[in-house]
Short mmCIF file of C-alpha atoms (C1' of nucleotides) in Angstrom, two decimals:
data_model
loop_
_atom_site.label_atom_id
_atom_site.label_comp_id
_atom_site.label_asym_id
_atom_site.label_seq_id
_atom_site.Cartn_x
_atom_site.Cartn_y
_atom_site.Cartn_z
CA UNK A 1 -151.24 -248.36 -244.30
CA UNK A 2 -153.79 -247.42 -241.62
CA UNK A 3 -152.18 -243.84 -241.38
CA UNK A 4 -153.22 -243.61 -245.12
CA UNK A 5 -156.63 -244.88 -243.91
CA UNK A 6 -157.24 -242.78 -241.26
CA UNK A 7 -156.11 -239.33 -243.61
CA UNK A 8 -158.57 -240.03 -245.94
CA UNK A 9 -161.65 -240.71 -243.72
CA UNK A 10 -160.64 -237.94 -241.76
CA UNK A 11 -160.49 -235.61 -245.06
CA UNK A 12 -164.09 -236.80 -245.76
CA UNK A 13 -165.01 -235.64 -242.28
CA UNK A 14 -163.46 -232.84 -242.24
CA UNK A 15 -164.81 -231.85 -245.28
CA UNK A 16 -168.38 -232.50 -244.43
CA UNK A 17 -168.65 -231.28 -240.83
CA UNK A 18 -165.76 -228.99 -240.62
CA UNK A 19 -163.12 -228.98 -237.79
CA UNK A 20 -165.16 -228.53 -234.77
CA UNK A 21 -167.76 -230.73 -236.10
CA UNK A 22 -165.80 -234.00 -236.62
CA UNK A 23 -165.20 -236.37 -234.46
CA UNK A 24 -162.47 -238.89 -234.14
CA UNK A 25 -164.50 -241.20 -233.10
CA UNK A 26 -166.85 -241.20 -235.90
CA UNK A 27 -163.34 -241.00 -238.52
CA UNK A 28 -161.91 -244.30 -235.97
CA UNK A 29 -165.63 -246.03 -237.06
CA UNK A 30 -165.10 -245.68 -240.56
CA UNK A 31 -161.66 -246.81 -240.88
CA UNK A 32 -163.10 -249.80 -238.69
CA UNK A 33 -160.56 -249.01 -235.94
CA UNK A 34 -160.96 -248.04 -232.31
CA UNK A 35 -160.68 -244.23 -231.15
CA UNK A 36 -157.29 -244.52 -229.28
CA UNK A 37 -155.51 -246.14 -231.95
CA UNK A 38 -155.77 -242.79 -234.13
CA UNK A 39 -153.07 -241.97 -231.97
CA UNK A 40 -150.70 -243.97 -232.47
CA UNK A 41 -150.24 -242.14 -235.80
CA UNK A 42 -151.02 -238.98 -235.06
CA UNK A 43 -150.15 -236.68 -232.57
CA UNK A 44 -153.95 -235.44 -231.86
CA UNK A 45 -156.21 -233.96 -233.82
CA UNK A 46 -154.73 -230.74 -234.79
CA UNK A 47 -152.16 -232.66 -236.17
CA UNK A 48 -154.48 -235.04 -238.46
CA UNK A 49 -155.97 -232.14 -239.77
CA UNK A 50 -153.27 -230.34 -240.81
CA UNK A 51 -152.11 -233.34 -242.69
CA UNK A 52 -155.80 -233.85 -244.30
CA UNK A 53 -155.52 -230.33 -245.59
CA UNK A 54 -152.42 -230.39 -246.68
CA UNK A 55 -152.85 -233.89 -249.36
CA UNK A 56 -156.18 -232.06 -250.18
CA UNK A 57 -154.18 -228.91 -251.52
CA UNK A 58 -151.98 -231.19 -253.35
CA UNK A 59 -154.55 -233.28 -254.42
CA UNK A 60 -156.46 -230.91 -256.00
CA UNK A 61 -152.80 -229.36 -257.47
CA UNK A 62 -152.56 -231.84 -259.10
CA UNK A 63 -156.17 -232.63 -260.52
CA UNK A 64 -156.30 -228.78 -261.81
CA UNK A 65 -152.91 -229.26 -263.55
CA UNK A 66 -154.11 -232.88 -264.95
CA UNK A 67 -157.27 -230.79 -266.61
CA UNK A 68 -155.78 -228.81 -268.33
CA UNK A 69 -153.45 -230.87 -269.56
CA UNK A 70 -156.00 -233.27 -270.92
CA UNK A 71 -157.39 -230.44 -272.61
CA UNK A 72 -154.70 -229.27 -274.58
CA UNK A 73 -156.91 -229.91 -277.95
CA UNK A 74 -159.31 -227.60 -277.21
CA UNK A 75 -159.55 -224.00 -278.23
CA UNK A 76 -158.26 -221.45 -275.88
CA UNK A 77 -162.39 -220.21 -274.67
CA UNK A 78 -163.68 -223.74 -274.03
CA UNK A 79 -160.40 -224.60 -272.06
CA UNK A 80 -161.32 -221.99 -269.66
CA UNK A 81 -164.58 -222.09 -269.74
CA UNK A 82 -164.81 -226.03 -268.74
CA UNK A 83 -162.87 -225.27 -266.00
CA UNK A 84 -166.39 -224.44 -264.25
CA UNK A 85 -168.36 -227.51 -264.84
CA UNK A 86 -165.48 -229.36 -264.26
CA UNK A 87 -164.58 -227.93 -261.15
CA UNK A 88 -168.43 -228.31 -259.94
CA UNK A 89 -168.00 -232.60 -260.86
CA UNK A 90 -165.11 -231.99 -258.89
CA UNK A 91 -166.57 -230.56 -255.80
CA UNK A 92 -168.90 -233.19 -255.79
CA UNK A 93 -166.85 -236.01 -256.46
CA UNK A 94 -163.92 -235.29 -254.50
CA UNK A 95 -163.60 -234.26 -250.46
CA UNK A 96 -160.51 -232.49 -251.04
CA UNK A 97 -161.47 -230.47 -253.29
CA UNK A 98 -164.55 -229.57 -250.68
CA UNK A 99 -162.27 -229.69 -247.68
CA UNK A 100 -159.93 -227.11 -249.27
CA UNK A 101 -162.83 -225.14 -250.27
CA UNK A 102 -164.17 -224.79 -246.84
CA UNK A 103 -161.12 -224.27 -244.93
CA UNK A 104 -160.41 -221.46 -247.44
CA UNK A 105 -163.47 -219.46 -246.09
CA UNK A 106 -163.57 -220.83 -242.75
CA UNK A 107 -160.36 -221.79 -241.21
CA UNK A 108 -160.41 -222.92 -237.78
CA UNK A 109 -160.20 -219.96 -235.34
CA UNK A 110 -156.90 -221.51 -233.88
CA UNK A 111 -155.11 -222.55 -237.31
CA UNK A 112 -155.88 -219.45 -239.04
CA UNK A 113 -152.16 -219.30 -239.90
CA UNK A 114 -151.26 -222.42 -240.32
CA UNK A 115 -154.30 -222.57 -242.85
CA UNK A 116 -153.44 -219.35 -244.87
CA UNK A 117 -149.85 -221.08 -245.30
CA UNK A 118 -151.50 -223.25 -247.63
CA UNK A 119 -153.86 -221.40 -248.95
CA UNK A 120 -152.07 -218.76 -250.14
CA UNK A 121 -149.31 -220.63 -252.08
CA UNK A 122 -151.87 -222.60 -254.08
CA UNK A 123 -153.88 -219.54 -255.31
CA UNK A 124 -150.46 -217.70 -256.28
CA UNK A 125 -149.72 -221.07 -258.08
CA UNK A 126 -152.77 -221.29 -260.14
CA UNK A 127 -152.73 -217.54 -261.37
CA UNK A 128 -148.89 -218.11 -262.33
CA UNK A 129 -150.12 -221.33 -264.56
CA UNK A 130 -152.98 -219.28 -265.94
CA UNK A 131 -150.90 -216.01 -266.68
CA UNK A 132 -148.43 -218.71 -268.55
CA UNK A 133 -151.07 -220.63 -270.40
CA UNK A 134 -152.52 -216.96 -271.29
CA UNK A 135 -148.62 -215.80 -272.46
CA UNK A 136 -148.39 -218.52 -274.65
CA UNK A 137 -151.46 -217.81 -276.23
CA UNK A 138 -150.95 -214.61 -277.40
CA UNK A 139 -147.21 -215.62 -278.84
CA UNK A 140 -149.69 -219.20 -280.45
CA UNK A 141 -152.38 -215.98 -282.02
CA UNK A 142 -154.59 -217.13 -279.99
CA UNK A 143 -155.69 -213.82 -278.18
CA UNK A 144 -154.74 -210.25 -278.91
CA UNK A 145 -152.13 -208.74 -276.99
CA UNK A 146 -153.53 -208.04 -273.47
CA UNK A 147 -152.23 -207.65 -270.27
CA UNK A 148 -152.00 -211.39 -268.84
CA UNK A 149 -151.81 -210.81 -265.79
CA UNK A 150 -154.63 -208.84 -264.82
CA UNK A 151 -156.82 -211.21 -266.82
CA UNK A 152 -155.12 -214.23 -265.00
CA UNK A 153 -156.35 -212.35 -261.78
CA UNK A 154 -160.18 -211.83 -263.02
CA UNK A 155 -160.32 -215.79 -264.50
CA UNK A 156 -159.48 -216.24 -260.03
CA UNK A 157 -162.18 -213.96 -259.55
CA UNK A 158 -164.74 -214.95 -261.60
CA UNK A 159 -163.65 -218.59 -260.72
CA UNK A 160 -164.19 -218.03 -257.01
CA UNK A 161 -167.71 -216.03 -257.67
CA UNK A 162 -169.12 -218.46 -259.29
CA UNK A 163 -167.61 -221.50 -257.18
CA UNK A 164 -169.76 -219.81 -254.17
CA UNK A 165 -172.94 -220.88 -256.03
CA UNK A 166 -171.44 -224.14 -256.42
CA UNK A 167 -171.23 -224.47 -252.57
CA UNK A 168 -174.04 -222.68 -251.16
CA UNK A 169 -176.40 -222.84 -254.18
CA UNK A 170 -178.18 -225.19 -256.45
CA UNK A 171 -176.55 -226.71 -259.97
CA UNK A 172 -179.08 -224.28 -261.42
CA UNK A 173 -177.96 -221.12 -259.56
CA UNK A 174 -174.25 -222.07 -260.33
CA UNK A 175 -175.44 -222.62 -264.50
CA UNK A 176 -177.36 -219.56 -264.48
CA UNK A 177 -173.93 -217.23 -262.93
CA UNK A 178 -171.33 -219.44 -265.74
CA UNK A 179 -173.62 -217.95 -268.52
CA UNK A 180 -174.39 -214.49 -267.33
CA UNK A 181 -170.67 -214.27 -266.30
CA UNK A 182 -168.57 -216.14 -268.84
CA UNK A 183 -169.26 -213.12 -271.82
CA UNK A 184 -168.92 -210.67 -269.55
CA UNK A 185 -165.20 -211.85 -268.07
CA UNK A 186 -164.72 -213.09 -271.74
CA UNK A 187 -165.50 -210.08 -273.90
CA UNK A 188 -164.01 -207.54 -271.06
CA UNK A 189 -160.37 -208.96 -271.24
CA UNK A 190 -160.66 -208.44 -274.81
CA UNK A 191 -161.16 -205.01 -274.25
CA UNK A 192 -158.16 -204.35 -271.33
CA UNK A 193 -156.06 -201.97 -273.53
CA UNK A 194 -158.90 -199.57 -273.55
CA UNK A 195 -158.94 -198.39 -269.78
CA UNK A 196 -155.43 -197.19 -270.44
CA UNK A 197 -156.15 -194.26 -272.47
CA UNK A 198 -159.03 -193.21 -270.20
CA UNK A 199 -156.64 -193.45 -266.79
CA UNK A 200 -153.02 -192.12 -268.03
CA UNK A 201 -153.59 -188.02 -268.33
CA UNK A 202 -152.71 -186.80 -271.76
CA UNK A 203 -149.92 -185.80 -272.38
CA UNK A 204 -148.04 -187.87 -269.86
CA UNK A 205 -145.23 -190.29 -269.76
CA UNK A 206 -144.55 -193.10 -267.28
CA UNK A 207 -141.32 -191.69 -265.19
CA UNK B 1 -184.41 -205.77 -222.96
CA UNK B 2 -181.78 -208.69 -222.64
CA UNK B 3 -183.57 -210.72 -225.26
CA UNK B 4 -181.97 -207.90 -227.32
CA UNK B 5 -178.69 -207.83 -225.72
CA UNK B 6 -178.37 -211.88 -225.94
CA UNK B 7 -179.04 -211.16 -229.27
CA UNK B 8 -176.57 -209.12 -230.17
CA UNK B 9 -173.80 -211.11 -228.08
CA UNK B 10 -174.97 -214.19 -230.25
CA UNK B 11 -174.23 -212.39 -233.66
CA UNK B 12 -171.12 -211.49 -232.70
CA UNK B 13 -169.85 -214.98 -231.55
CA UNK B 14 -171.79 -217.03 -234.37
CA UNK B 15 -170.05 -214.92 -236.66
CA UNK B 16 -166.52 -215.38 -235.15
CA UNK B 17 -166.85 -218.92 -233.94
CA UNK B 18 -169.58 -220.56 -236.18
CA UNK B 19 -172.29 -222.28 -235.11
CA UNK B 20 -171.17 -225.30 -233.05
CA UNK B 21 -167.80 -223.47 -232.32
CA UNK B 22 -170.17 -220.83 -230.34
CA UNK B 23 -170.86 -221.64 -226.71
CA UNK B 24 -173.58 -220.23 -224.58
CA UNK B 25 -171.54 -219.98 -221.43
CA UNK B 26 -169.41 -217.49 -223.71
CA UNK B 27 -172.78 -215.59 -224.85
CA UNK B 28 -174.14 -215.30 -221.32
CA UNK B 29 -170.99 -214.25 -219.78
CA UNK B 30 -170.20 -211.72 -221.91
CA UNK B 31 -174.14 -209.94 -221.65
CA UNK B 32 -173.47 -210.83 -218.03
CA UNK B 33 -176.12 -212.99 -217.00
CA UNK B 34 -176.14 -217.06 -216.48
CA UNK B 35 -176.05 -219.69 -218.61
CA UNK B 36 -179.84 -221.23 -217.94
CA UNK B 37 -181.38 -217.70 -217.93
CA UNK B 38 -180.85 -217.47 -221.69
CA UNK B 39 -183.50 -220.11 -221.67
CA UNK B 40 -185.87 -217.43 -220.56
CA UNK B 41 -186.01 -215.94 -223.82
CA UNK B 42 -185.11 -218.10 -226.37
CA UNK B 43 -186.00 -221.70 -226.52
CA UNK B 44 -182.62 -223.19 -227.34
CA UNK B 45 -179.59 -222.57 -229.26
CA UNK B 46 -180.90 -223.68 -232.64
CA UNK B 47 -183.79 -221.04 -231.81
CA UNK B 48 -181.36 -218.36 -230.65
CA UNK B 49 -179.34 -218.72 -233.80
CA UNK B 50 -181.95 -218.66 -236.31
CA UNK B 51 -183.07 -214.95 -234.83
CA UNK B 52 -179.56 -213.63 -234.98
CA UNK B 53 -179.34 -215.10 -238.30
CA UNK B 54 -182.83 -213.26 -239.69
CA UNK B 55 -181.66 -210.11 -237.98
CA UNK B 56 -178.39 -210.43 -239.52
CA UNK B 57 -179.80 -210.94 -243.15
CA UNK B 58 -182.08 -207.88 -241.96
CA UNK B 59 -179.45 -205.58 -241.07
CA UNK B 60 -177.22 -206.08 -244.13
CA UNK B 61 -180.17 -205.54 -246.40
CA UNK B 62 -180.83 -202.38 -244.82
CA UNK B 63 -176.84 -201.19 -244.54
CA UNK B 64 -177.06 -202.38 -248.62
CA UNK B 65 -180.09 -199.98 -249.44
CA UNK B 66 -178.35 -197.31 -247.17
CA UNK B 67 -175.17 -197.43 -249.25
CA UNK B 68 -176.82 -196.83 -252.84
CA UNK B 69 -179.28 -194.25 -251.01
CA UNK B 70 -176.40 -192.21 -249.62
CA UNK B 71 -174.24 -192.37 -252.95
CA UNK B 72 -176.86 -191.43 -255.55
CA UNK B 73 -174.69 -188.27 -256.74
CA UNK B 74 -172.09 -190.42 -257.86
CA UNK B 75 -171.32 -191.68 -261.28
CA UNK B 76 -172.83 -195.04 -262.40
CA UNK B 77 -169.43 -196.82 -262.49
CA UNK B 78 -167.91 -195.04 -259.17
CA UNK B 79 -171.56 -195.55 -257.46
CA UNK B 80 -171.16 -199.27 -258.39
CA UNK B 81 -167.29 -200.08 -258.13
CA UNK B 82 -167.14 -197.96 -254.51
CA UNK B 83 -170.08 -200.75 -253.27
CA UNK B 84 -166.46 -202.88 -252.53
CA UNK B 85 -164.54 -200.80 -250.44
CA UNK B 86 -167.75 -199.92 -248.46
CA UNK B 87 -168.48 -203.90 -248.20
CA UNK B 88 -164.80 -204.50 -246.44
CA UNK B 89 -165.47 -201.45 -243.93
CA UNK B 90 -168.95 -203.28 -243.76
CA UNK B 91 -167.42 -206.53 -242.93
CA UNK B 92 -165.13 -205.69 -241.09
CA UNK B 93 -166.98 -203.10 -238.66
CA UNK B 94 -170.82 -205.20 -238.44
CA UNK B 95 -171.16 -209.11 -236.94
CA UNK B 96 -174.00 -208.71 -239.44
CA UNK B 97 -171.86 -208.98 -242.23
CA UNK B 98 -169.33 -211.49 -241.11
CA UNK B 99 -172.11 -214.17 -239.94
CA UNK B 100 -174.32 -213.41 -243.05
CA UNK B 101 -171.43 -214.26 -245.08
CA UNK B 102 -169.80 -217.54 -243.56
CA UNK B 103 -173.29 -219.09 -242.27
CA UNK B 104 -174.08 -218.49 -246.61
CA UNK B 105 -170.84 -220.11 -247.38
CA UNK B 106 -170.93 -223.08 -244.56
CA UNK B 107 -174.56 -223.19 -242.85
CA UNK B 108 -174.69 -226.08 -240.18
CA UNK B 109 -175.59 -229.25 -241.37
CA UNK B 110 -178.89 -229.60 -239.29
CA UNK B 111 -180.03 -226.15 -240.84
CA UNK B 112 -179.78 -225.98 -244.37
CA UNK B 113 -183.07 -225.55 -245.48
CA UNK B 114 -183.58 -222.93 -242.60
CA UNK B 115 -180.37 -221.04 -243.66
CA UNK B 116 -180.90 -221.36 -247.59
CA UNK B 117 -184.71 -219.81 -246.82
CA UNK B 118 -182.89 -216.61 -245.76
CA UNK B 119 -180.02 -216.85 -248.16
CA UNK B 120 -181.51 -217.18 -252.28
CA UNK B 121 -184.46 -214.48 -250.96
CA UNK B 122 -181.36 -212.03 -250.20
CA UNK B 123 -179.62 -212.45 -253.27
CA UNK B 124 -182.66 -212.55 -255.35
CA UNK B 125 -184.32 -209.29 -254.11
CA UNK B 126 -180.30 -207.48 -254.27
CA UNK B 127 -180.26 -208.93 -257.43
CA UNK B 128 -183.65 -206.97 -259.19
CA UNK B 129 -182.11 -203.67 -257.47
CA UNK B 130 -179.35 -203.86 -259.19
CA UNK B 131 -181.28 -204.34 -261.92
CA UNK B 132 -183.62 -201.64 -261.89
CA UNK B 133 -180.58 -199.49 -261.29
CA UNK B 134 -179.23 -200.27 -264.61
CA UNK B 135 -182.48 -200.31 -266.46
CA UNK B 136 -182.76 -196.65 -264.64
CA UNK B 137 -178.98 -195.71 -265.99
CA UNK B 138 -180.10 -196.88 -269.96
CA UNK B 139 -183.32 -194.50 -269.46
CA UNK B 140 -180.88 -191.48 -268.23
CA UNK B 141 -178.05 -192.27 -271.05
CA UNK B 142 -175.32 -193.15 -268.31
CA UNK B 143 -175.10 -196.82 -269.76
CA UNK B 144 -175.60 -198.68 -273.16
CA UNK B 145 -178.44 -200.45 -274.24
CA UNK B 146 -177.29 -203.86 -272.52
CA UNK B 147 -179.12 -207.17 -271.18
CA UNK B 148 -179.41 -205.47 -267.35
CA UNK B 149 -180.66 -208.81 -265.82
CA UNK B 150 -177.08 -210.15 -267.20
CA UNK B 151 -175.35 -207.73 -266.38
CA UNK B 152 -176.82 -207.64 -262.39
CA UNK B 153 -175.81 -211.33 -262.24
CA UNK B 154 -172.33 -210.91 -263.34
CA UNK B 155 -172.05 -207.92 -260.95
CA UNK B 156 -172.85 -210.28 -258.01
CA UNK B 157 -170.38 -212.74 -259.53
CA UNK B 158 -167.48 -210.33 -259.44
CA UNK B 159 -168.93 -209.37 -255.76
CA UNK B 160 -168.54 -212.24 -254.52
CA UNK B 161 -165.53 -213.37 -256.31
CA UNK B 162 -163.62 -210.25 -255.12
CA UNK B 163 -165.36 -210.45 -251.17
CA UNK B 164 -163.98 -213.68 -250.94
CA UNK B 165 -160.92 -212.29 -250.56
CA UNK B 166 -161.86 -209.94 -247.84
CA UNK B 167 -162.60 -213.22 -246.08
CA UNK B 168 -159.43 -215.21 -246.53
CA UNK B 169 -157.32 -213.19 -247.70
CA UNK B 170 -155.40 -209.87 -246.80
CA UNK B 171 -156.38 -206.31 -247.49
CA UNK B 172 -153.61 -205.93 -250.29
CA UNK B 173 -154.71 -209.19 -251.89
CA UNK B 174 -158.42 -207.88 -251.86
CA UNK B 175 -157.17 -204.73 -253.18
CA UNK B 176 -155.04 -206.38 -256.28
CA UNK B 177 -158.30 -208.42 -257.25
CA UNK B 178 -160.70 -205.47 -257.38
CA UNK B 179 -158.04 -203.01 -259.47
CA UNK B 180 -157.62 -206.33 -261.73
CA UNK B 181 -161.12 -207.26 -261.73
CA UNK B 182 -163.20 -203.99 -262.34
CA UNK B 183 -162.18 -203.07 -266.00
CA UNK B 184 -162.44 -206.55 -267.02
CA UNK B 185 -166.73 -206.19 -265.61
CA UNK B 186 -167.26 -202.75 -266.29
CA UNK B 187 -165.51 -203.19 -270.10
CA UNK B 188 -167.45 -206.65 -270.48
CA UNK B 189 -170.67 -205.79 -269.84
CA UNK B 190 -170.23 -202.81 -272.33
CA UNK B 191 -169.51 -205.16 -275.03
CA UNK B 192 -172.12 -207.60 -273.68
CA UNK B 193 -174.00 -208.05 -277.29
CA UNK B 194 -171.65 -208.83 -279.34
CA UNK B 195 -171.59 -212.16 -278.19
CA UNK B 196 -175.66 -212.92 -279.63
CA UNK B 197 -173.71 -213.12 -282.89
CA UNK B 198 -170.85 -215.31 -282.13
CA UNK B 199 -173.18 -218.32 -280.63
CA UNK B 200 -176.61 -217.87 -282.74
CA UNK B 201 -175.25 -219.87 -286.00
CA UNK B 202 -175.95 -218.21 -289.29
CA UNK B 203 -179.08 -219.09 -291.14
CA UNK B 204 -180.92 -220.33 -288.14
CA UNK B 205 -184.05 -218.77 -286.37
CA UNK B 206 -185.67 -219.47 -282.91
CA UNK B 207 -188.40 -222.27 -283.35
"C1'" DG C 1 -149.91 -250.98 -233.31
"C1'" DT C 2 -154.15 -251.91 -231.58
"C1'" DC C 3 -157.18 -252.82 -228.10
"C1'" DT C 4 -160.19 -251.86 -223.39
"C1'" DA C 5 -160.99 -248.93 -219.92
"C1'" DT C 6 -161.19 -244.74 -218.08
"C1'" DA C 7 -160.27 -239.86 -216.71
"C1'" DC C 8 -161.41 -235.41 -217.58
"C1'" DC C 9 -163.66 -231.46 -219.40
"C1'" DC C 10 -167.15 -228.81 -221.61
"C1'" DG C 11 -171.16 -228.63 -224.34
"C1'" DG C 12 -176.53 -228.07 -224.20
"C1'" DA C 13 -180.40 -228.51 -221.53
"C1'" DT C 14 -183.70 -229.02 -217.35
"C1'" DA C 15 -185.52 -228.66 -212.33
"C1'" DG C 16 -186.65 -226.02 -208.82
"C1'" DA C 17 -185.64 -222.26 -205.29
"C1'" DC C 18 -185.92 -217.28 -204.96
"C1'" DG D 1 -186.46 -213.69 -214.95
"C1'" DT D 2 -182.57 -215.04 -212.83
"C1'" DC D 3 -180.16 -217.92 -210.10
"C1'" DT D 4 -177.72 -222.75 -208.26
"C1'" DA D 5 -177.38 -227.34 -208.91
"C1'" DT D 6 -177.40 -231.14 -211.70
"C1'" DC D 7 -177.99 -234.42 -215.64
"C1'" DC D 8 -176.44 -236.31 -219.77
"C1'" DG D 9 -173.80 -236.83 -223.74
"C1'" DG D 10 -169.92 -235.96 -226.43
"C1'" DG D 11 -165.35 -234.51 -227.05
"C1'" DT D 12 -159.97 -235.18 -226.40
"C1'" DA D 13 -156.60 -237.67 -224.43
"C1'" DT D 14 -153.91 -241.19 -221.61
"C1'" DA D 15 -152.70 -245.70 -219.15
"C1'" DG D 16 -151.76 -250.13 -219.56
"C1'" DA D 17 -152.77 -255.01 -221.25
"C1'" DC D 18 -152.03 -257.72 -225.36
#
DNA sequence: GTCTATACCCGGATAGAC
DNA sequence: GTCTATCCGGGTATAGAC
């Protein structure tokens, strides 16, 4: 159980100081172990952070998915909207969800690919839920016929824009973006259908 | 003129390495001089980085200003939506860009406060332009009578929402976000006060 | 598996000659 | 101002006893 140990402290690390900045000897202090014995279960530490980011991608998975399934009851706006301040708790809370967050923006030079291996799947996983949850609104009444996809692509957006101010901001920064923001994504993917007639040239059919 | 050139060499690896990722034997060898003699200007790396990081800041702020100068003949929404494309040419051409961004994102721990300083002053001040833009668009009739400090933040939401894929992700995923992104802003903040209704329950006044 | 001890390298920084 | 030489600390990693 000390390789279970070890992953965790390291994630913390990780997390707070990023990959260059951690040490493994600081990680072997907290797990109240010595620095050599970190490798006897794991192969360096390339390899220990590959496996920290890795259980904080499904970690947070899996805390996204348990939201909103916890949230069935509410109506369709709140649902997404509470995503935000319950992301922020999240951020705070949890050094996955920070540890993802940061190797998102700033992999390590060397692991770049390794990195956007994870990265990538999990963001194409969230906007499939979302466009889902979004499809099954419509068919429930919910919200007028629109095209889910594109909206499941600005929720990302606007999730990501206003996630920044939950990093590199203050909680009132981050408030102030939610409420300027929300109405704005809210009220415009209401309105999708209308760009169509302004783009398509009269007259014309799609081929 | 080395000050200048060490400078310049700092930016560049700062921006590509981070802060304690960037060495000074790298910086010195590549404005060909020694180590120590980069001690003859500045008084340490902490020093060093904190002037590339001002003229950084600096630089973008001026490149920003350039960009709306340069593009007044456009239309409002074309003046505003092209500020994207122009941002990934940006980031990807100018150290300036690329250091501004990830020391925002991740500043070292030690420099926070000394970071942050440069940061919220930079957003706040692009922040009122794009503000008195708008107001200036109502006055001229190119744009609705709409809450312009609202709309300014949202703008910087969906900038930073959508540049945060320039960052991580690939040029087509950028690409998908803005094209999915943009109608959902630009209808949004057209429809901005309807919402006043919605929230304000009936019957009740401000106090 | 975990320890002690240690090798090795590279980082930032300083002293002092030129 | 720039160099050579050097100090010191920290990092990763390994050897070998227990």
């Amino acid at each position: 159980m000390t390789a279970q140990s070890i992953l965790e402290a390291a994630l913390f690390h990780f997390a707070r100081d990023g990959y260059e900045g951690a040490s493994l000897r600081a990680i072997a202090d907290e797990v109240g172990i010595k620095k050599p014995s970190i490798y006897a279960h794991f192969s360096g530490k390339e390899d220990l952070f590959l496996h920290a980011l890795a259980h904080a991608f499904q970690e947070v998975k899996r805390h996204t998915l348990e939201y909103f399934r916890d949230h069935a009851e509410l109506a369709l706006e709140a649902r997404l909207k509470g995503v935000f301040p319950w992301f922020e708790q999240e951020y705070n809370a949890n050094a996955s969800a920070r540890l993802m967050l940061r190797m998102s923006y700033f992999p390590p030079p060397g692991l770049y690919n390794e990195v956007m291996d994870l990265v990538h799947p999990f963001l194409d996983g969230m906007e499939r839920s979302l466009n889902r949850l979004l499809q099954r609104a419509i068919r429930h009444g919910d919200l007028p016929l629109i095209p889910t996809e594109q909206a499941a692509i600005a929720f990302m957006t606007s999730l990501d824009g206003i996630t920044v101010e939950i990093i590199y901001g203050s909680s009132s920064r981050y408030k102030r973006r939610l409420e300027a923001a929300w109405p704005v994504f809210w009220h415009g993917i209401h309105h999708l259908n209308e760009q169509a007639q302004k783009i398509v040239p009269e007259g014309e059919t799609s081929s």
